[in-house]
Amino acid sequence: MTPADYLASHSSDLVRLLQQLVRLRTVNPPGENYGEITTLLATTLRDLGLQVRRVPVPRALQKRTQPDLLDHPRYNVIAFWDAGAKKTVHFNAHFDVVPVSGEWKHGSPFSGTVDRGWIYGRGTSDMKGAIASIIFALKALRATGAKPNFNIEVSFTADEETDSTLGTGWVTAHGRLKADYAIVGEGGEGDGVCCGHNGVVWLNVRVHGRAAHGSTPEQGVNALEKMSALVLALDEYKRILAKKTFRTPDGQLRTPTLNIGGVFAPGEGGKINTVPAAASFSIDRRILPVETVAVAERDLRAFLKKAAARIPDCRITIEKVSDNHSCFRDPATPFADALRASVARVRRRPAHFCVSTGFNDMHFFANVLRLPTLGYGPGGQNYHAVDERAKVQDLVEAATIYTDLLTTFAG
């Protein structure tokens, strides 16, 4: 029996594992049930014969970076299969998921219900499905006695849905990894192999006004009105961004984007008959692979300050929320060609290289560790939305692609 045959006949076992993972509510923030899910993952990998470390992030580090979340300790899982090879392929996926809202087709967002070939639940597509596919790829190799051409290293990590600092960021800095190549289980899916992704800068802009009675608004400074003028001024910045371009390997022409006000709020003491003394809004500035976080943030801050200066009585404070670096690697390499060939072979159609509009943890391996890094996983539908789901066939195919790569690529 080949690994592909094993996976085709054990899809129900893969689904059961994913259901276990989905039913553990690892919502971040705050970072629920990290201890429980990493215990399950560590046990599952040990049962497959891997050397496993379930590593707690030092409390002192979490206190510095997440002082409000000390009741939710962070853990990461690192595992190694020594196949006696000269080189090592690393597989990475995160186990945290975003919060839920809305009414779901099957009731609980954490049901893991299977319906017409799809498995539903928060995390199925982003990205516990990839965890299940990685584990079952390893299980198929073990069960069939197929020897991989590489040693295999795995990391299942925390906090990708916030900033990855205590997840993949911590693992790549302190995990004593042995990898020569890396595959992150998202960014690419279907017929697309991801060779890069956008980055992001998140800012919060506070606008300072002066309160007054609603019957005498001329005695105050209306922070909402000033904020509105500043938001309108950002249309000019969008036109500036539209002049920056990047062409992906599959021919798409990308420009940076600016999303304003995903989070916006009044200040304290707001009342219908009070001139608002404060208002705030967020900015999500996506960064192309040919840009840097530092330059993008500097230019955006400078524009905001100049725009505010042109608006009478508009005083602002700009706060950094977070950032994430972009990355891109030329796919004209044997490793990239091998993964694309595996995708094409398993899916029986041509595959191509792509660049993700979102960000993920690829940049830690590509930029920090300087490894040849690609993104590929089972993907799904409705990421971060109601009725998130993954297709069972795609979960099996992703696992099959991993085994195909490990047994055909010579390195």
PDB file of C-alpha atoms in Angstrom, residues 183-382:
ATOM      1  CA  ILE A 183       6.502  24.575   4.350  1.00  0.00           C
ATOM      2  CA  VAL A 184       3.866  26.649   6.110  1.00  0.00           C
ATOM      3  CA  GLY A 185       0.452  25.044   5.794  1.00  0.00           C
ATOM      4  CA  GLU A 186      -1.362  28.112   4.460  1.00  0.00           C
ATOM      5  CA  GLY A 187      -0.979  30.844   1.873  1.00  0.00           C
ATOM      6  CA  GLY A 188      -1.189  28.385  -1.005  1.00  0.00           C
ATOM      7  CA  GLU A 189      -4.012  25.931  -1.612  1.00  0.00           C
ATOM      8  CA  GLY A 190      -5.786  24.241  -4.496  1.00  0.00           C
ATOM      9  CA  ASP A 191      -3.573  24.635  -7.571  1.00  0.00           C
ATOM     10  CA  GLY A 192      -1.548  27.521  -6.101  1.00  0.00           C
ATOM     11  CA  VAL A 193       1.794  27.180  -4.318  1.00  0.00           C
ATOM     12  CA  CYS A 194       2.581  30.257  -2.247  1.00  0.00           C
ATOM     13  CA  CYS A 195       6.051  31.769  -2.606  1.00  0.00           C
ATOM     14  CA  GLY A 196       5.382  34.978  -0.683  1.00  0.00           C
ATOM     15  CA  HIS A 197       2.850  37.126   1.098  1.00  0.00           C
ATOM     16  CA  ASN A 198       1.963  40.694   1.926  1.00  0.00           C
ATOM     17  CA  GLY A 199       2.878  42.274   5.230  1.00  0.00           C
ATOM     18  CA  VAL A 200       0.917  44.698   7.368  1.00  0.00           C
ATOM     19  CA  VAL A 201       1.208  47.685   9.676  1.00  0.00           C
ATOM     20  CA  TRP A 202      -1.622  48.263  12.140  1.00  0.00           C
ATOM     21  CA  LEU A 203      -2.001  51.725  13.645  1.00  0.00           C
ATOM     22  CA  ASN A 204      -4.586  53.315  15.903  1.00  0.00           C
ATOM     23  CA  VAL A 205      -5.173  57.041  15.439  1.00  0.00           C
ATOM     24  CA  ARG A 206      -6.632  59.027  18.343  1.00  0.00           C
ATOM     25  CA  VAL A 207      -8.162  62.403  17.605  1.00  0.00           C
ATOM     26  CA  HIS A 208      -8.303  64.845  20.510  1.00  0.00           C
ATOM     27  CA  GLY A 209     -11.125  67.395  20.754  1.00  0.00           C
ATOM     28  CA  ARG A 210     -12.676  69.410  23.554  1.00  0.00           C
ATOM     29  CA  ALA A 211     -15.961  68.587  25.235  1.00  0.00           C
ATOM     30  CA  ALA A 212     -18.820  71.059  25.437  1.00  0.00           C
ATOM     31  CA  HIS A 213     -22.577  71.050  25.922  1.00  0.00           C
ATOM     32  CA  GLY A 214     -24.501  69.883  22.903  1.00  0.00           C
ATOM     33  CA  SER A 215     -26.486  73.144  22.881  1.00  0.00           C
ATOM     34  CA  THR A 216     -23.300  75.203  22.464  1.00  0.00           C
ATOM     35  CA  PRO A 217     -21.130  73.126  20.122  1.00  0.00           C
ATOM     36  CA  GLU A 218     -19.124  76.181  19.092  1.00  0.00           C
ATOM     37  CA  GLN A 219     -17.514  76.129  22.538  1.00  0.00           C
ATOM     38  CA  GLY A 220     -15.982  72.714  21.957  1.00  0.00           C
ATOM     39  CA  VAL A 221     -13.858  70.916  19.384  1.00  0.00           C
ATOM     40  CA  ASN A 222     -15.754  67.991  17.877  1.00  0.00           C
ATOM     41  CA  ALA A 223     -13.336  65.049  17.673  1.00  0.00           C
ATOM     42  CA  LEU A 224     -15.696  63.093  15.415  1.00  0.00           C
ATOM     43  CA  GLU A 225     -15.800  65.895  12.860  1.00  0.00           C
ATOM     44  CA  LYS A 226     -12.016  66.199  12.909  1.00  0.00           C
ATOM     45  CA  MET A 227     -11.666  62.440  12.573  1.00  0.00           C
ATOM     46  CA  SER A 228     -14.046  62.452   9.613  1.00  0.00           C
ATOM     47  CA  ALA A 229     -11.993  65.119   7.867  1.00  0.00           C
ATOM     48  CA  LEU A 230      -8.809  63.149   8.502  1.00  0.00           C
ATOM     49  CA  VAL A 231     -10.341  59.962   7.134  1.00  0.00           C
ATOM     50  CA  LEU A 232     -11.401  61.801   3.974  1.00  0.00           C
ATOM     51  CA  ALA A 233      -7.865  63.180   3.621  1.00  0.00           C
ATOM     52  CA  LEU A 234      -6.592  59.594   3.479  1.00  0.00           C
ATOM     53  CA  ASP A 235      -8.170  59.258   0.027  1.00  0.00           C
ATOM     54  CA  GLU A 236      -5.130  61.150  -1.227  1.00  0.00           C
ATOM     55  CA  TYR A 237      -2.854  58.607   0.419  1.00  0.00           C
ATOM     56  CA  LYS A 238      -4.742  55.784  -1.277  1.00  0.00           C
ATOM     57  CA  ARG A 239      -4.012  57.439  -4.630  1.00  0.00           C
ATOM     58  CA  ILE A 240      -0.323  57.585  -3.708  1.00  0.00           C
ATOM     59  CA  LEU A 241      -0.353  53.881  -2.813  1.00  0.00           C
ATOM     60  CA  ALA A 242      -2.023  52.996  -6.105  1.00  0.00           C
ATOM     61  CA  LYS A 243       1.173  54.048  -7.897  1.00  0.00           C
ATOM     62  CA  LYS A 244       3.193  51.324  -6.123  1.00  0.00           C
ATOM     63  CA  THR A 245       2.932  47.957  -7.863  1.00  0.00           C
ATOM     64  CA  PHE A 246       4.149  44.382  -7.658  1.00  0.00           C
ATOM     65  CA  ARG A 247       3.535  41.642 -10.211  1.00  0.00           C
ATOM     66  CA  THR A 248       3.128  38.122  -8.852  1.00  0.00           C
ATOM     67  CA  PRO A 249       4.519  35.019 -10.610  1.00  0.00           C
ATOM     68  CA  ASP A 250       1.035  34.197 -11.890  1.00  0.00           C
ATOM     69  CA  GLY A 251       0.723  37.636 -13.488  1.00  0.00           C
ATOM     70  CA  GLN A 252      -1.431  39.522 -10.985  1.00  0.00           C
ATOM     71  CA  LEU A 253      -0.654  43.212 -10.547  1.00  0.00           C
ATOM     72  CA  ARG A 254      -0.845  44.152  -6.864  1.00  0.00           C
ATOM     73  CA  THR A 255      -0.934  47.528  -5.136  1.00  0.00           C
ATOM     74  CA  PRO A 256      -0.800  48.260  -1.403  1.00  0.00           C
ATOM     75  CA  THR A 257      -4.160  48.623   0.337  1.00  0.00           C
ATOM     76  CA  LEU A 258      -5.440  50.769   3.174  1.00  0.00           C
ATOM     77  CA  ASN A 259      -8.383  49.649   5.303  1.00  0.00           C
ATOM     78  CA  ILE A 260      -9.660  52.360   7.625  1.00  0.00           C
ATOM     79  CA  GLY A 261     -11.743  51.901  10.729  1.00  0.00           C
ATOM     80  CA  GLY A 262     -11.943  48.174  11.270  1.00  0.00           C
ATOM     81  CA  VAL A 263     -11.984  49.381  14.875  1.00  0.00           C
ATOM     82  CA  PHE A 264     -13.328  52.838  15.702  1.00  0.00           C
ATOM     83  CA  ALA A 265     -14.585  54.294  18.941  1.00  0.00           C
ATOM     84  CA  PRO A 266     -15.606  57.446  20.818  1.00  0.00           C
ATOM     85  CA  GLY A 267     -13.779  58.635  23.870  1.00  0.00           C
ATOM     86  CA  GLU A 268     -14.953  58.268  27.448  1.00  0.00           C
ATOM     87  CA  GLY A 269     -17.917  60.322  28.585  1.00  0.00           C
ATOM     88  CA  GLY A 270     -19.706  60.206  25.284  1.00  0.00           C
ATOM     89  CA  LYS A 271     -23.318  61.350  25.424  1.00  0.00           C
ATOM     90  CA  ILE A 272     -25.790  62.461  22.771  1.00  0.00           C
ATOM     91  CA  ASN A 273     -25.842  66.012  24.100  1.00  0.00           C
ATOM     92  CA  THR A 274     -22.062  66.314  24.519  1.00  0.00           C
ATOM     93  CA  VAL A 275     -19.519  67.450  21.953  1.00  0.00           C
ATOM     94  CA  PRO A 276     -17.189  64.421  21.667  1.00  0.00           C
ATOM     95  CA  ALA A 277     -13.786  65.115  23.183  1.00  0.00           C
ATOM     96  CA  ALA A 278     -12.098  62.103  21.606  1.00  0.00           C
ATOM     97  CA  ALA A 279     -12.466  59.640  18.749  1.00  0.00           C
ATOM     98  CA  SER A 280     -10.243  56.925  17.336  1.00  0.00           C
ATOM     99  CA  PHE A 281      -9.943  54.721  14.293  1.00  0.00           C
ATOM    100  CA  SER A 282      -7.656  51.931  13.114  1.00  0.00           C
ATOM    101  CA  ILE A 283      -5.600  51.653   9.942  1.00  0.00           C
ATOM    102  CA  ASP A 284      -4.651  48.372   8.286  1.00  0.00           C
ATOM    103  CA  ARG A 285      -1.901  49.133   5.762  1.00  0.00           C
ATOM    104  CA  ARG A 286      -0.986  46.091   3.658  1.00  0.00           C
ATOM    105  CA  ILE A 287       2.625  45.983   2.516  1.00  0.00           C
ATOM    106  CA  LEU A 288       3.781  44.498  -0.780  1.00  0.00           C
ATOM    107  CA  PRO A 289       6.651  42.007  -0.865  1.00  0.00           C
ATOM    108  CA  VAL A 290       8.820  44.720  -2.450  1.00  0.00           C
ATOM    109  CA  GLU A 291       8.179  47.100   0.483  1.00  0.00           C
ATOM    110  CA  THR A 292       9.371  47.146   4.086  1.00  0.00           C
ATOM    111  CA  VAL A 293       7.432  47.645   7.292  1.00  0.00           C
ATOM    112  CA  ALA A 294       9.762  50.428   8.455  1.00  0.00           C
ATOM    113  CA  VAL A 295       9.406  52.588   5.348  1.00  0.00           C
ATOM    114  CA  ALA A 296       5.663  51.993   5.011  1.00  0.00           C
ATOM    115  CA  GLU A 297       5.036  52.946   8.634  1.00  0.00           C
ATOM    116  CA  ARG A 298       7.260  56.025   8.417  1.00  0.00           C
ATOM    117  CA  ASP A 299       5.517  57.317   5.300  1.00  0.00           C
ATOM    118  CA  LEU A 300       2.028  56.681   6.678  1.00  0.00           C
ATOM    119  CA  ARG A 301       2.806  58.452   9.957  1.00  0.00           C
ATOM    120  CA  ALA A 302       4.235  61.431   8.069  1.00  0.00           C
ATOM    121  CA  PHE A 303       1.153  61.700   5.874  1.00  0.00           C
ATOM    122  CA  LEU A 304      -1.198  61.548   8.878  1.00  0.00           C
ATOM    123  CA  LYS A 305       0.672  64.309  10.680  1.00  0.00           C
ATOM    124  CA  LYS A 306       0.699  66.582   7.619  1.00  0.00           C
ATOM    125  CA  ALA A 307      -2.977  65.923   6.917  1.00  0.00           C
ATOM    126  CA  ALA A 308      -3.929  66.676  10.520  1.00  0.00           C
ATOM    127  CA  ALA A 309      -1.916  69.902  10.412  1.00  0.00           C
ATOM    128  CA  ARG A 310      -4.054  71.095   7.477  1.00  0.00           C
ATOM    129  CA  ILE A 311      -7.291  70.576   9.453  1.00  0.00           C
ATOM    130  CA  PRO A 312      -8.015  73.377  11.970  1.00  0.00           C
ATOM    131  CA  ASP A 313      -7.824  72.255  15.636  1.00  0.00           C
ATOM    132  CA  CYS A 314      -7.078  68.637  14.676  1.00  0.00           C
ATOM    133  CA  ARG A 315      -4.705  67.089  17.185  1.00  0.00           C
ATOM    134  CA  ILE A 316      -3.818  63.421  16.865  1.00  0.00           C
ATOM    135  CA  THR A 317      -1.854  60.696  18.590  1.00  0.00           C
ATOM    136  CA  ILE A 318      -0.663  57.747  16.498  1.00  0.00           C
ATOM    137  CA  GLU A 319      -0.230  54.430  18.284  1.00  0.00           C
ATOM    138  CA  LYS A 320       1.446  51.340  16.859  1.00  0.00           C
ATOM    139  CA  VAL A 321      -0.693  48.243  17.333  1.00  0.00           C
ATOM    140  CA  SER A 322       1.370  45.628  15.516  1.00  0.00           C
ATOM    141  CA  ASP A 323       3.131  44.757  12.292  1.00  0.00           C
ATOM    142  CA  ASN A 324       4.000  41.716  10.248  1.00  0.00           C
ATOM    143  CA  HIS A 325       6.682  41.548   7.578  1.00  0.00           C
ATOM    144  CA  SER A 326       6.087  40.632   3.974  1.00  0.00           C
ATOM    145  CA  CYS A 327       8.229  38.114   2.139  1.00  0.00           C
ATOM    146  CA  PHE A 328       8.876  36.802  -1.347  1.00  0.00           C
ATOM    147  CA  ARG A 329      11.221  34.168  -2.716  1.00  0.00           C
ATOM    148  CA  ASP A 330      11.879  33.593  -6.409  1.00  0.00           C
ATOM    149  CA  PRO A 331      10.168  30.263  -7.150  1.00  0.00           C
ATOM    150  CA  ALA A 332      12.790  29.277  -9.736  1.00  0.00           C
ATOM    151  CA  THR A 333      14.334  26.712  -7.377  1.00  0.00           C
ATOM    152  CA  PRO A 334      14.380  22.890  -7.262  1.00  0.00           C
ATOM    153  CA  PHE A 335      12.380  22.899  -3.987  1.00  0.00           C
ATOM    154  CA  ALA A 336       9.633  25.098  -5.409  1.00  0.00           C
ATOM    155  CA  ASP A 337       9.531  23.122  -8.645  1.00  0.00           C
ATOM    156  CA  ALA A 338       9.243  19.888  -6.653  1.00  0.00           C
ATOM    157  CA  LEU A 339       6.275  21.078  -4.584  1.00  0.00           C
ATOM    158  CA  ARG A 340       4.527  22.447  -7.662  1.00  0.00           C
ATOM    159  CA  ALA A 341       5.078  19.096  -9.395  1.00  0.00           C
ATOM    160  CA  SER A 342       3.628  17.237  -6.386  1.00  0.00           C
ATOM    161  CA  VAL A 343       0.538  19.460  -6.386  1.00  0.00           C
ATOM    162  CA  ALA A 344       0.050  18.898 -10.109  1.00  0.00           C
ATOM    163  CA  ARG A 345       0.596  15.150  -9.797  1.00  0.00           C
ATOM    164  CA  VAL A 346      -1.869  14.652  -6.940  1.00  0.00           C
ATOM    165  CA  ARG A 347      -4.528  17.073  -8.208  1.00  0.00           C
ATOM    166  CA  ARG A 348      -4.045  15.999 -11.851  1.00  0.00           C
ATOM    167  CA  ARG A 349      -3.987  19.504 -13.254  1.00  0.00           C
ATOM    168  CA  PRO A 350      -1.362  22.216 -13.757  1.00  0.00           C
ATOM    169  CA  ALA A 351      -0.196  24.093 -10.662  1.00  0.00           C
ATOM    170  CA  HIS A 352       1.133  27.637 -10.401  1.00  0.00           C
ATOM    171  CA  PHE A 353       2.955  29.939  -7.991  1.00  0.00           C
ATOM    172  CA  CYS A 354       1.090  32.679  -6.157  1.00  0.00           C
ATOM    173  CA  VAL A 355       1.566  35.399  -3.552  1.00  0.00           C
ATOM    174  CA  SER A 356      -0.897  35.673  -0.668  1.00  0.00           C
ATOM    175  CA  THR A 357      -2.671  38.980  -0.069  1.00  0.00           C
ATOM    176  CA  GLY A 358      -2.778  38.168   3.638  1.00  0.00           C
ATOM    177  CA  PHE A 359       0.167  37.545   5.919  1.00  0.00           C
ATOM    178  CA  ASN A 360       1.210  34.352   7.637  1.00  0.00           C
ATOM    179  CA  ASP A 361       4.240  32.856   9.356  1.00  0.00           C
ATOM    180  CA  MET A 362       6.256  32.182   6.183  1.00  0.00           C
ATOM    181  CA  HIS A 363       8.374  35.280   6.727  1.00  0.00           C
ATOM    182  CA  PHE A 364       9.883  33.913   9.950  1.00  0.00           C
ATOM    183  CA  PHE A 365      11.383  31.005   8.032  1.00  0.00           C
ATOM    184  CA  ALA A 366      12.168  32.950   4.856  1.00  0.00           C
ATOM    185  CA  ASN A 367      13.428  36.224   6.367  1.00  0.00           C
ATOM    186  CA  VAL A 368      14.691  35.272   9.822  1.00  0.00           C
ATOM    187  CA  LEU A 369      16.087  31.773   9.214  1.00  0.00           C
ATOM    188  CA  ARG A 370      16.801  32.445   5.507  1.00  0.00           C
ATOM    189  CA  LEU A 371      15.332  29.108   4.445  1.00  0.00           C
ATOM    190  CA  PRO A 372      13.715  28.216   1.127  1.00  0.00           C
ATOM    191  CA  THR A 373      10.084  28.562   2.230  1.00  0.00           C
ATOM    192  CA  LEU A 374       6.746  27.828   0.581  1.00  0.00           C
ATOM    193  CA  GLY A 375       3.126  27.889   1.674  1.00  0.00           C
ATOM    194  CA  TYR A 376       0.672  25.116   0.911  1.00  0.00           C
ATOM    195  CA  GLY A 377      -2.257  23.567   2.755  1.00  0.00           C
ATOM    196  CA  PRO A 378      -5.822  22.297   2.348  1.00  0.00           C
ATOM    197  CA  GLY A 379      -7.383  25.745   2.648  1.00  0.00           C
ATOM    198  CA  GLY A 380     -11.153  26.057   2.697  1.00  0.00           C
ATOM    199  CA  GLN A 381     -13.876  28.650   2.656  1.00  0.00           C
ATOM    200  CA  ASN A 382     -15.132  31.485   4.889  1.00  0.00           C
TER     201      ASN A 382
END
